[in-house]
Short mmCIF file of C-alpha atoms in Angstrom, two decimals:
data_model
loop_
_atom_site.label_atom_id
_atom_site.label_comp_id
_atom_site.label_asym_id
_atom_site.label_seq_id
_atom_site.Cartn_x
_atom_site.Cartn_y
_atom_site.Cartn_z
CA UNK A 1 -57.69 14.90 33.59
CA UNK A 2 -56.99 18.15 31.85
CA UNK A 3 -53.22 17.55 32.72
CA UNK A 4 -53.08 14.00 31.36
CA UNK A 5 -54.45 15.05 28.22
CA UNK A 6 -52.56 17.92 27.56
CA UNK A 7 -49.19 15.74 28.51
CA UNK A 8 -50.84 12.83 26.33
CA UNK A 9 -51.30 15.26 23.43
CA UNK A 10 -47.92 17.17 24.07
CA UNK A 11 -45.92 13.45 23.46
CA UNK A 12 -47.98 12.21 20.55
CA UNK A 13 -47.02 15.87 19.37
CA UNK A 14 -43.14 15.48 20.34
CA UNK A 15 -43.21 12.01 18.37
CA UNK A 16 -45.03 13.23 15.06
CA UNK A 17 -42.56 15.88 14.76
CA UNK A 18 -39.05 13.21 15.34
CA UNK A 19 -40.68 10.99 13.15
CA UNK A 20 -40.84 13.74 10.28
CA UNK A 21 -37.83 15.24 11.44
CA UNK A 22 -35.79 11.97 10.90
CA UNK A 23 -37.73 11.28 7.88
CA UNK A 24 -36.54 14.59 5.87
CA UNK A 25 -33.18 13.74 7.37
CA UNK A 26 -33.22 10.43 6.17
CA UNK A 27 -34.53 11.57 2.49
CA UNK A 28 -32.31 14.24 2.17
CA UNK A 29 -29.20 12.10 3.08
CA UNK A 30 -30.30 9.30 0.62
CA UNK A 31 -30.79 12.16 -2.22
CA UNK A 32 -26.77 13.71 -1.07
CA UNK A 33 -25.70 9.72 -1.62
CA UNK A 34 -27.53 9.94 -5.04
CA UNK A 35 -25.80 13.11 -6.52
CA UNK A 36 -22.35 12.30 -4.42
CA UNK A 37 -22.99 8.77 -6.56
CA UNK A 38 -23.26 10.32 -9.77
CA UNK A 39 -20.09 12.62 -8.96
CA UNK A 40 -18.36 9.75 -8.84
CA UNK A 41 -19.03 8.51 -11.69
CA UNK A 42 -17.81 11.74 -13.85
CA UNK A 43 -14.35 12.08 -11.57
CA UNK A 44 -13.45 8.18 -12.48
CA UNK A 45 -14.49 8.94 -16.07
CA UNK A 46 -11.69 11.64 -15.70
CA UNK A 47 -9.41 10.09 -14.42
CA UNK A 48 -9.76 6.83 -16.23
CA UNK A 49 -9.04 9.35 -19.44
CA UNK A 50 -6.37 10.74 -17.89
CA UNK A 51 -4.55 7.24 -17.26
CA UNK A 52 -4.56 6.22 -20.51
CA UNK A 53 -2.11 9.69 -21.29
CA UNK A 54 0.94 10.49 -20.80
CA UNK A 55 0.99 14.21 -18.80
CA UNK A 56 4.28 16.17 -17.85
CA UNK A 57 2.78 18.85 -16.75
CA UNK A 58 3.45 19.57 -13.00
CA UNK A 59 0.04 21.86 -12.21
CA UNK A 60 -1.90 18.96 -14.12
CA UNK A 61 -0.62 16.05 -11.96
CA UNK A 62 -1.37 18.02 -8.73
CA UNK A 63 -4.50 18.62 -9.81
CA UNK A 64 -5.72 14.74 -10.68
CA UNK A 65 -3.76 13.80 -7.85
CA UNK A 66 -6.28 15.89 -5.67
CA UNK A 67 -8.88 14.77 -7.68
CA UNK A 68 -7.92 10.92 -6.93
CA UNK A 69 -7.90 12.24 -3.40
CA UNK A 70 -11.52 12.96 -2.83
CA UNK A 71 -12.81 10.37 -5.13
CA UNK A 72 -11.15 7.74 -2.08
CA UNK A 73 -12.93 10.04 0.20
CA UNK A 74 -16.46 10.06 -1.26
CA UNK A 75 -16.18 6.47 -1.98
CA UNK A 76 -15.34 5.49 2.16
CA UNK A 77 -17.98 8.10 3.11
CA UNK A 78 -20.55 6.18 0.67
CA UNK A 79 -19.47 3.02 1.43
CA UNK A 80 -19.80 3.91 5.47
CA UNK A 81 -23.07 4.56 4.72
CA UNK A 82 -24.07 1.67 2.90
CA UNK A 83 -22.63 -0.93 5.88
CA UNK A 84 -25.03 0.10 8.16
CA UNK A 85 -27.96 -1.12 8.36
CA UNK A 86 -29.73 2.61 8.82
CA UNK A 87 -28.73 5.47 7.29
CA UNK A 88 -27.42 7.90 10.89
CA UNK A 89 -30.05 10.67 11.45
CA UNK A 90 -27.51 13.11 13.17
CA UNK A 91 -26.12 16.16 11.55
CA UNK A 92 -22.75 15.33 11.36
CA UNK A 93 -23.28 12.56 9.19
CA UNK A 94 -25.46 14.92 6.91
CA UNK A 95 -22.84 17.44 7.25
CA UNK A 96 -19.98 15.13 6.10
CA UNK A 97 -21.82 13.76 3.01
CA UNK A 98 -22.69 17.72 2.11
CA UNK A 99 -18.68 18.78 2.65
CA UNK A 100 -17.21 15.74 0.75
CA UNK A 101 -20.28 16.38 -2.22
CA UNK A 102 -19.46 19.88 -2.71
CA UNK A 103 -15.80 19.42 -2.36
CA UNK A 104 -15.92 16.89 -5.37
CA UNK A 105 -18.35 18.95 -7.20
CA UNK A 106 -16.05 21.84 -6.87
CA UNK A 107 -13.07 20.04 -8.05
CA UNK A 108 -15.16 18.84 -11.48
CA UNK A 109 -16.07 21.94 -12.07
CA UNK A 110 -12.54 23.46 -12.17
CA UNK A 111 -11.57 20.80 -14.81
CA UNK A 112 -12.40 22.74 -17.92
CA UNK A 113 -9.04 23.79 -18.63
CA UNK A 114 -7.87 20.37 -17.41
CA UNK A 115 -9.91 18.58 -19.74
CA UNK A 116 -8.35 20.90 -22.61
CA UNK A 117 -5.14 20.56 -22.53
CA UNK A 118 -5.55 16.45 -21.38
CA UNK A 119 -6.38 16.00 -25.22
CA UNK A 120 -3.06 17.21 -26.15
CA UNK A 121 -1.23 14.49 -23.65
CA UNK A 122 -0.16 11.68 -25.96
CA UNK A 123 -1.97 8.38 -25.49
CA UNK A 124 -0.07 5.60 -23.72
CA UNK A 125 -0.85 1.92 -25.46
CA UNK A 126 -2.27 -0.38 -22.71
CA UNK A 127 -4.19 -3.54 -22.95
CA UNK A 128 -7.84 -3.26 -21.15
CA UNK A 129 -8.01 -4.29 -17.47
CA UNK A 130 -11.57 -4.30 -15.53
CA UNK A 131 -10.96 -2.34 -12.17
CA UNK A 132 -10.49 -5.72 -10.46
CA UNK A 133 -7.05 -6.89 -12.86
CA UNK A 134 -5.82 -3.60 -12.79
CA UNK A 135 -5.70 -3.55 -9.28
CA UNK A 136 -4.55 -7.11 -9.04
CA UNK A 137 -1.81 -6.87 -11.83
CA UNK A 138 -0.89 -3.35 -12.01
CA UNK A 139 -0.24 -1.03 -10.09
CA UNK A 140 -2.00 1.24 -7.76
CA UNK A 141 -1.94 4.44 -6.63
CA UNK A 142 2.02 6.30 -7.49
CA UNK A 143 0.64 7.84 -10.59
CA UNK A 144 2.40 11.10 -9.56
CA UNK A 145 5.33 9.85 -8.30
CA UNK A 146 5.85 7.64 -11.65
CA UNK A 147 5.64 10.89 -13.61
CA UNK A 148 8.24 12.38 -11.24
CA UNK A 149 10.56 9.01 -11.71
CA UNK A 150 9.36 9.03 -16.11
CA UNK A 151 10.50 12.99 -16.17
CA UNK A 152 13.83 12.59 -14.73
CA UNK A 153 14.62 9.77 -16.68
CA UNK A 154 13.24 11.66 -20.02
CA UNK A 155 14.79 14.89 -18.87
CA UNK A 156 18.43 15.71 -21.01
CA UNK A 157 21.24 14.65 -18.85
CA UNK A 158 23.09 18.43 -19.10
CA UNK A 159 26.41 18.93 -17.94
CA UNK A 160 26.05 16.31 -15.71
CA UNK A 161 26.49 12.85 -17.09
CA UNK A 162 25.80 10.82 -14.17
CA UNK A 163 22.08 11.81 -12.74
CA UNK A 164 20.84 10.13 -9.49
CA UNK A 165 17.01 10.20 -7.88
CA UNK A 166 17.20 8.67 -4.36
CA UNK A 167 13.80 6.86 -3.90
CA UNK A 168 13.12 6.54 -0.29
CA UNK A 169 10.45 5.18 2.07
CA UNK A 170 9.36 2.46 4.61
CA UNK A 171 9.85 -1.32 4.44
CA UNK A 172 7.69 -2.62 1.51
CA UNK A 173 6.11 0.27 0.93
CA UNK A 174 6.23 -0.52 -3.08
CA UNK A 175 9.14 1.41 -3.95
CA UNK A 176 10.53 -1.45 -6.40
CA UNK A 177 7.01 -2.03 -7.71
CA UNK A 178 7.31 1.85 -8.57
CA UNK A 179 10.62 1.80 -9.96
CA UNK A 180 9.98 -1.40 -12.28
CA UNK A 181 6.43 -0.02 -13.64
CA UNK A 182 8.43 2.93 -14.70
CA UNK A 183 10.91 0.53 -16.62
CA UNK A 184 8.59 -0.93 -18.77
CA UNK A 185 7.26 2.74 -19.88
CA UNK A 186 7.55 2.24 -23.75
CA UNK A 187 9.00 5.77 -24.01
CA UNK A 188 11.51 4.76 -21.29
CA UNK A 189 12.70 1.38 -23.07
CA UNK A 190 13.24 3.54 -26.10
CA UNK A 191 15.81 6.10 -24.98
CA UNK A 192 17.70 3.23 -22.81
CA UNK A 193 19.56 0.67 -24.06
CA UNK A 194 20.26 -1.52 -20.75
CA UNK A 195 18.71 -1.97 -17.08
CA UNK A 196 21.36 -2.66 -14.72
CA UNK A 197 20.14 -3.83 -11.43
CA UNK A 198 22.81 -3.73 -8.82
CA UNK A 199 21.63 -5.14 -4.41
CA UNK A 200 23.38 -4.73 -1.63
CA UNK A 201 25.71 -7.87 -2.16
CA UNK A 202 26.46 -6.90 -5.83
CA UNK A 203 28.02 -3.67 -4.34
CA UNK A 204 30.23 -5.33 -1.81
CA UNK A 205 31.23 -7.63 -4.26
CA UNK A 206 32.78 -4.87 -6.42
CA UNK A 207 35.32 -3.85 -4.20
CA UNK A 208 37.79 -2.19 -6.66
CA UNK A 209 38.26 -0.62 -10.33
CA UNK A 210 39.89 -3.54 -11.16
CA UNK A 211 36.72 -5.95 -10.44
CA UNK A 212 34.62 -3.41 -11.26
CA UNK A 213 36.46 -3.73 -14.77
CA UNK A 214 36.15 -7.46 -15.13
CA UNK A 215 32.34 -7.33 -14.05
CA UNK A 216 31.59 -5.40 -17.16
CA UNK A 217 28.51 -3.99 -15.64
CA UNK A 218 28.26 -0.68 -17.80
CA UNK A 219 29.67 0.13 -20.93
CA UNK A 220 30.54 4.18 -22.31
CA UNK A 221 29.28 3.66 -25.40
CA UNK A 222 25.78 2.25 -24.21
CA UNK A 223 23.24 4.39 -22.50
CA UNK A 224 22.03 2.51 -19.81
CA UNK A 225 19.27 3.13 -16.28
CA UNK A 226 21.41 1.97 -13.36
CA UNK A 227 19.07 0.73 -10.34
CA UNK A 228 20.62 0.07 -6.83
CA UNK A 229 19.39 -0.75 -3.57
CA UNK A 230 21.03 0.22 -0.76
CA UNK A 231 19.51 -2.00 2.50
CA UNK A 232 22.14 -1.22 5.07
CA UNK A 233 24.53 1.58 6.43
CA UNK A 234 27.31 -0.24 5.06
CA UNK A 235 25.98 -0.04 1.54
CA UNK A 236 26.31 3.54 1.61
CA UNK A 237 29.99 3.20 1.46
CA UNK A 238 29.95 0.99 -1.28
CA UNK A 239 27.60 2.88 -3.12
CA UNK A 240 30.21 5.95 -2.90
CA UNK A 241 33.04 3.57 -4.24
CA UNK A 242 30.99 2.87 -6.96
CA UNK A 243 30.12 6.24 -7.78
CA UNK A 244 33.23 7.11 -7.96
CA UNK A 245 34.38 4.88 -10.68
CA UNK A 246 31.27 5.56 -12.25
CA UNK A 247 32.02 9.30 -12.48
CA UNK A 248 35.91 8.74 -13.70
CA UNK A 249 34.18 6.22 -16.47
CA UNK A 250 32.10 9.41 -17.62
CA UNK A 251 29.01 6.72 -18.36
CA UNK A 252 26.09 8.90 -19.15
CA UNK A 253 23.56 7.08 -17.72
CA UNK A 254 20.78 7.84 -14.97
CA UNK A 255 20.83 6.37 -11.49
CA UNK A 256 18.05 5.29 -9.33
CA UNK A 257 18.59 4.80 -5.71
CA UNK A 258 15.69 2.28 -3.72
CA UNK A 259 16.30 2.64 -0.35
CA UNK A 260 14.76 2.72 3.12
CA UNK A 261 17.37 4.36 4.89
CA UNK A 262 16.29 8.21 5.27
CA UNK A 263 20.25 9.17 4.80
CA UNK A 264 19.79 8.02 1.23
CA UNK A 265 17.74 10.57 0.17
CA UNK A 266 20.83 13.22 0.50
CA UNK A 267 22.82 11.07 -2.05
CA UNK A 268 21.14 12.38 -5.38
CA UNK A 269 21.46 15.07 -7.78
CA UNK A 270 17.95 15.45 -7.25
CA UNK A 271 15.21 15.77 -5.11
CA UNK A 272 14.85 12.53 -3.63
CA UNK A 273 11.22 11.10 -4.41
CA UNK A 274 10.43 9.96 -0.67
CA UNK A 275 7.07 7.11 -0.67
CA UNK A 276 4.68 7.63 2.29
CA UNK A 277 1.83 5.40 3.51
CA UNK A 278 -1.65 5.42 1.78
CA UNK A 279 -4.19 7.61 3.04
CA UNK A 280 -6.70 5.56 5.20
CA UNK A 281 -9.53 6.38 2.47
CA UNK A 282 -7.28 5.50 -0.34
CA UNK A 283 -6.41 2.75 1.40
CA UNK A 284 -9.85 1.58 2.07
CA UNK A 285 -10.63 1.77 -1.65
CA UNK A 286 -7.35 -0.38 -2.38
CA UNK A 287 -8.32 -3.04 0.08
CA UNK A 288 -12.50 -2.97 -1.17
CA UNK A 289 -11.48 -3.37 -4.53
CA UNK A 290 -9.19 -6.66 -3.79
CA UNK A 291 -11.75 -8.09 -1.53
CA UNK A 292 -14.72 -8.52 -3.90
CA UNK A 293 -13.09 -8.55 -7.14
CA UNK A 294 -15.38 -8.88 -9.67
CA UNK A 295 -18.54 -8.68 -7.18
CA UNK A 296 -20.25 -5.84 -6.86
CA UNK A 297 -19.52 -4.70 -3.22
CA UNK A 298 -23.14 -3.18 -3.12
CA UNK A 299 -24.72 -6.79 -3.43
CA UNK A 300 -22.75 -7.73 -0.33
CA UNK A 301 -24.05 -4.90 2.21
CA UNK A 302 -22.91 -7.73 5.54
CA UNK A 303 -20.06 -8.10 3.59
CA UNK A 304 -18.76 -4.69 3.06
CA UNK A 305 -19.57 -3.54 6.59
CA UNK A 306 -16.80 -5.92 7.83
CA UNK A 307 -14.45 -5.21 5.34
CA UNK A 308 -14.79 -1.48 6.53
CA UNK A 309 -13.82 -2.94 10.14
CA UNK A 310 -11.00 -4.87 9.18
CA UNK A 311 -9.44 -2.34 6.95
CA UNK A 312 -8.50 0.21 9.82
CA UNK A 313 -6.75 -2.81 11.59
CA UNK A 314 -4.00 -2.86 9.01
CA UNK A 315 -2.56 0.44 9.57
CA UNK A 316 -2.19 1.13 5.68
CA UNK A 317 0.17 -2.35 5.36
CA UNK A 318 0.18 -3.58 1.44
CA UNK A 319 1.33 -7.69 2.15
CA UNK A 320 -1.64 -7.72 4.84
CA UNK A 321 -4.21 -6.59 2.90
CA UNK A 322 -2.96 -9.00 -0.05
CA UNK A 323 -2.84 -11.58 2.26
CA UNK A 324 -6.26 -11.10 3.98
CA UNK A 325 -7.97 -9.87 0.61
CA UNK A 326 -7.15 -13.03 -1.24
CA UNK A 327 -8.77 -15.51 1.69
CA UNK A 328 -11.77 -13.28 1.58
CA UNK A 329 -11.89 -13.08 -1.75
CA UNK A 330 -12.28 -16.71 -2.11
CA UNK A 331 -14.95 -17.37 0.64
CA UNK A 332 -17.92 -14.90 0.27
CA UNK A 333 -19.62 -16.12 3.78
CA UNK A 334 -20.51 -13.22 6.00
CA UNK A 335 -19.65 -15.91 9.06
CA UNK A 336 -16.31 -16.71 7.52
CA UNK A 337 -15.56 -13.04 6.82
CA UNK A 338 -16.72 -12.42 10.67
CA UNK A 339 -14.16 -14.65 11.90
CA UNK A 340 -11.40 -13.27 9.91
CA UNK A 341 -12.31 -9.84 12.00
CA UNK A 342 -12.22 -11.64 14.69
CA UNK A 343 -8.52 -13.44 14.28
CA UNK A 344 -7.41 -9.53 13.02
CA UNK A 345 -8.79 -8.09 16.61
CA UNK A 346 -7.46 -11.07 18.43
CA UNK A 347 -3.82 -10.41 16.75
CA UNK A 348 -3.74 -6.78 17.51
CA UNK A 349 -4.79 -7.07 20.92
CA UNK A 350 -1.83 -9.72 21.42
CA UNK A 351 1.17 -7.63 19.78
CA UNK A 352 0.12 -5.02 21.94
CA UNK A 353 0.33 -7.16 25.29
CA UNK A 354 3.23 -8.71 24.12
CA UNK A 355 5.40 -6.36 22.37
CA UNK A 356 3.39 -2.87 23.45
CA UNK A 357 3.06 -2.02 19.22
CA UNK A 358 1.06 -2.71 16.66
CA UNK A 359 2.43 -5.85 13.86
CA UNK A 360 2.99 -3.36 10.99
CA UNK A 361 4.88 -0.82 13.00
CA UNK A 362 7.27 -4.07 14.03
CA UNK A 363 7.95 -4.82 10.38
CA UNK A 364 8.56 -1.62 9.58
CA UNK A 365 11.27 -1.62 12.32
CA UNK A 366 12.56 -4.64 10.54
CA UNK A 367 11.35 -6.97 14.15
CA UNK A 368 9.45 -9.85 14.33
CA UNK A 369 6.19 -10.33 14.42
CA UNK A 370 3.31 -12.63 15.12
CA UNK A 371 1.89 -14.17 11.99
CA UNK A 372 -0.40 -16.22 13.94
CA UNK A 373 -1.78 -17.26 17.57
CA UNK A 374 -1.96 -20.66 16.17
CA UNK A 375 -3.09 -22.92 19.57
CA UNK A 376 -4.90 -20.36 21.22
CA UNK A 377 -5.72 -22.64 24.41
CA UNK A 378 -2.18 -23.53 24.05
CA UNK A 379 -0.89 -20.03 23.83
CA UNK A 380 1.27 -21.45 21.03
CA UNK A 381 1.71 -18.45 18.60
CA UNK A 382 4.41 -18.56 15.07
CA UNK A 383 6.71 -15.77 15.13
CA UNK A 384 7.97 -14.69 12.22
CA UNK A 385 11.57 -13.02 12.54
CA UNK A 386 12.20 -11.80 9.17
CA UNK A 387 10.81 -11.46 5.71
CA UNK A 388 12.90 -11.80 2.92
CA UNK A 389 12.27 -11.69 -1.13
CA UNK A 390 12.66 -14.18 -3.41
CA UNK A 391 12.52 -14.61 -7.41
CA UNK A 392 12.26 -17.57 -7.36
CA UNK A 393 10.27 -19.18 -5.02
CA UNK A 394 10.99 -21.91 -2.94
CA UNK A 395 14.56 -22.99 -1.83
CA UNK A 396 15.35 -25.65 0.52
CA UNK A 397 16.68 -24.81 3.53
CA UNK A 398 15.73 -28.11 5.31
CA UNK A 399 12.65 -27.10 7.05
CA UNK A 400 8.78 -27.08 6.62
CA UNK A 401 7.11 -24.94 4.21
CA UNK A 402 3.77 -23.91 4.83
CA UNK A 403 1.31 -21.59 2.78
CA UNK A 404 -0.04 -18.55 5.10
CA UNK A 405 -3.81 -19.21 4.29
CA UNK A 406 -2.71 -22.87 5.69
CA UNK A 407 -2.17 -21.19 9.07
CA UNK A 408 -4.82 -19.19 8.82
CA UNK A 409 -7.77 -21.52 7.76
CA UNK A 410 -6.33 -24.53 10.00
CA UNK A 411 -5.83 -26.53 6.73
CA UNK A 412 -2.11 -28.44 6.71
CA UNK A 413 -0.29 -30.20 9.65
CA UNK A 414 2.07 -27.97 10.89
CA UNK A 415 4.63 -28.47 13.68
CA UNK A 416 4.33 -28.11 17.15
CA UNK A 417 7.80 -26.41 17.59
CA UNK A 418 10.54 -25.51 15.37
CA UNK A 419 11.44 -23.42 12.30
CA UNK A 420 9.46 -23.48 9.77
CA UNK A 421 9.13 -21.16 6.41
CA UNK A 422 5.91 -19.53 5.46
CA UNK A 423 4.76 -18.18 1.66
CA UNK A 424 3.16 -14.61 2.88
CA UNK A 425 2.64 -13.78 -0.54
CA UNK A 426 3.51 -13.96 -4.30
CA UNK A 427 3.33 -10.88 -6.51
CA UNK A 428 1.34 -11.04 -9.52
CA UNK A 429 3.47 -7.72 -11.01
CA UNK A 430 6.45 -6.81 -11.53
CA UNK A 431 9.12 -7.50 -10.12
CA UNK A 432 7.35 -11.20 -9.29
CA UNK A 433 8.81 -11.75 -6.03
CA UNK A 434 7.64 -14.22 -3.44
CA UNK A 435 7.61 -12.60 0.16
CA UNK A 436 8.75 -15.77 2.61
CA UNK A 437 8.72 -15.42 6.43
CA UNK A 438 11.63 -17.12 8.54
CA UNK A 439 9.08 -18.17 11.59
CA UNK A 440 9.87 -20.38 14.46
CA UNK A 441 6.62 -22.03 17.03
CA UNK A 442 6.84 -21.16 20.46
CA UNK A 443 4.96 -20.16 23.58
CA UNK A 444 3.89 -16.68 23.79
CA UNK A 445 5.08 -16.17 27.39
CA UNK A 446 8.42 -17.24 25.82
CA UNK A 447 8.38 -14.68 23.06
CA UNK A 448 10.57 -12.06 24.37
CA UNK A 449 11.14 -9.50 22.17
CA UNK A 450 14.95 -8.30 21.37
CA UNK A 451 14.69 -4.97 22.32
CA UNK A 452 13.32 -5.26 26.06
CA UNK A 453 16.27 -7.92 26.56
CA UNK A 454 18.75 -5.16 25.23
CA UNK A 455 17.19 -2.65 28.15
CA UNK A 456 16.99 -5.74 30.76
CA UNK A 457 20.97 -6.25 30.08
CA UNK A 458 22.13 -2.87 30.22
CA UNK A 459 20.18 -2.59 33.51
CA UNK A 460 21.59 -5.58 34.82
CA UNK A 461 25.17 -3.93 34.19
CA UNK A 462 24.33 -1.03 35.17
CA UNK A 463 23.52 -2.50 38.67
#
């Protein structure tokens, strides 16, 4: 009997002392959210300030950018937090809110100086945006790297007339959305007469002095930005023809090179400005902020909890999380956000059986891709085999054209084989382009992708 009781009074013992374990765990985690909270409010204030100037110094820029850096990071660590439906009671949860708080409190504290010589940064005019338009009609993220882009331009040309910044970095990756935010710079439009925007078929078209003459692209007199995008290998050589005449001209003018070829970067006078992916907690805060819009993401806790799940399943691509952010944007049902997590899962899980890597990795290799498995218990899927830009919209080229949120939601008749052209997206910012897929409808046992027939044929030849 003894035993009993003393086993009986040992558990009732255990249990008092995890419930006020977990209870001082849970109150001290809520308190870190709190103050991590309030944090956040005085970085954004800082930054927000520091937006509306325009700042040349180097050591500044590295320093907001760092500060932009952990304000992405305490916002995902909040954010995980607030999607669950209990707050974790296990150290390392504890332990990260503690790191990331004193990390941000560390960096507001070292912005004394900062602050200082911020109120000697000239004011840029803008008109007001709420978070929500600025995200959806400017742009996001590159404030650094449109300093870089504003100082070379400002910067005297020295004995070098002809100045060129190579900006390089992955398929659609926003380095034209960069370039033309940096055009519209008052302070740039001021110093530079002309924009002269030169592609890949305006090169090749310019095959001599002669026609380069007759073109009348660039004039001595004027001083002009000259923006080129080189697509292919072959545009490298016309880009060096063109150089060329450009030098014997002696145009002072500054050149920017957009380019996702790596080799491009070793064509500038410069240190080419190369664009890299978002940080996944940058990225998070990119997509969170298109989702909900206007809402308040802490009113939709369901919500926000599947956003956080669908986010990682993107792998940092832009035109997905446009595309996806809009549709959930315009349905605020927990069930219909569910089953866009579920179509996301679904697709990964099906590029990786059928092509052995993920969608955005594909269109980053310039290969197609599988916009959607459109008759599941058909395995019908539409393949998209190459995404292309357009200005203007719609041209007819004699087949269907469907919206992508028509695929998605199940909403307009669409073929059961054939080409057809899909709207992925239109731009809201500069440069206003709409992205349009060239997709055909077949089986998915038939979609064989290009790269594993290259290896069967060279194996069959070999043999």
């Amino acid at each position: 009997m003894d035993m009993l009781l003393s086993a009986l009074a040992s558990d009732i013992a255990s249990r008092i002392i995890s419930f006020l374990v977990a209870k001082y765990q849970k109150q001290a985690t809520t308190e870190k959210m709190i103050r991590l909270h309030q944090l956040l409010l005085r970085a954004r204030t800082v930054i927000q300030e520091a937006d509306c100037r325009y700042i040349s110094n180097q050591g500044m820029l590295l320093q907001l950018r760092q500060l932009r850096k952990l304000v992405f990071e305490s916002h995902h660590v909040l954010d995980t937090f607030k999607g669950q439906a209990q707050v974790s009671s296990q150290s390392f949860d504890l332990n990260r809110i503690q790191v990331t708080m004193e990390s941000l409190e560390s960096a507001i504290g070292g912005l004394k100086e900062f602050a200082v010589f911020l109120m000697d940064c000239p004011r840029i005019l803008r008109q007001p945006y709420s978070t929500y338009l600025f995200m959806e009609r400017c742009m996001f993220g590159r404030h650094m790297e449109k300093h870089h882009i504003v100082n070379f331009l400002m910067q005297p040309s020295g004995s070098s007339l002809l100045q060129v910044l190579p900006v390089v970095g992955p398929v659609e990756i926003g380095k034209r959305t960069l370039v033309e935010h940096v055009l519209e710079e008052e302070t740039v439009q001021k110093k530079f007469s002309r924009v002269v925007r030169l592609k890949s078929d305006d090169l090749n078209n310019l095959q001599n002095d002669g026609a380069m003459k007759r073109h009348k692209l660039i004039s001595p007199s004027e001083r002009c930005i000259i923006v080129v995008e080189l697509e292919h290998d072959a545009d490298l050589v016309a880009w060096t023809r063109f150089h060329s005449w450009l030098s014997k001209m002696n145009i002072v003018s500054k050149v920017i090179l957009i380019s996702g070829l790596h080799k491009a970067s070793r064509l500038g006078t410069t240190q080419a400005l190369v664009l890299k992916r978002m940080h996944p907690d940058e990225f998070w805060y990119f997509f969170r902020t298109l989702c909900f819009g206007s809402e308040n993401p802490d009113e939709h806790q369901v919500l926000l909890s599947i956003a956080m799940k669908i986010a990682p399943l993107m792998k940092g691509a832009f035109l997905c999380a446009h595309i996806l952010s809009r549709l959930l944007r315009a349905n605020l049902s927990a069930q219909y956000w569910r089953h866009i997590l579920d179509l996301k899962i679904k697709g990964v899980k099906l590029h990786l059986e059928v092509f052995g890597e993920h969608s955005t990795d594909r269109i980053g290799k310039s290969r197609s891709y599988i916009v959607s498995n459109y008759i599941p218990d058909d395995h019908t899927v539409i393949l998209c085999n190459s995404i292309h830009r357009r200005s203007l919209g719609w041209v007819d080229r004699g087949v269907p054209k469907i919206m992508v949120e028509d695929i998605i939601n199940r909403s307009a008749a669409i073929p059961s084989e054939g080409e057809i052209e899909v709207l992925l997206w239109q731009s809201p910012i500069a440069p206003y382009y709409s992205y349009m897929g060239n997709c055909v409808i077949k089986k998915a046992s038939h979609v064989v992708p290009k790269e594993r027939c290259l290896k069967r044929k060279r194996w069959t030849m070999k043999a």
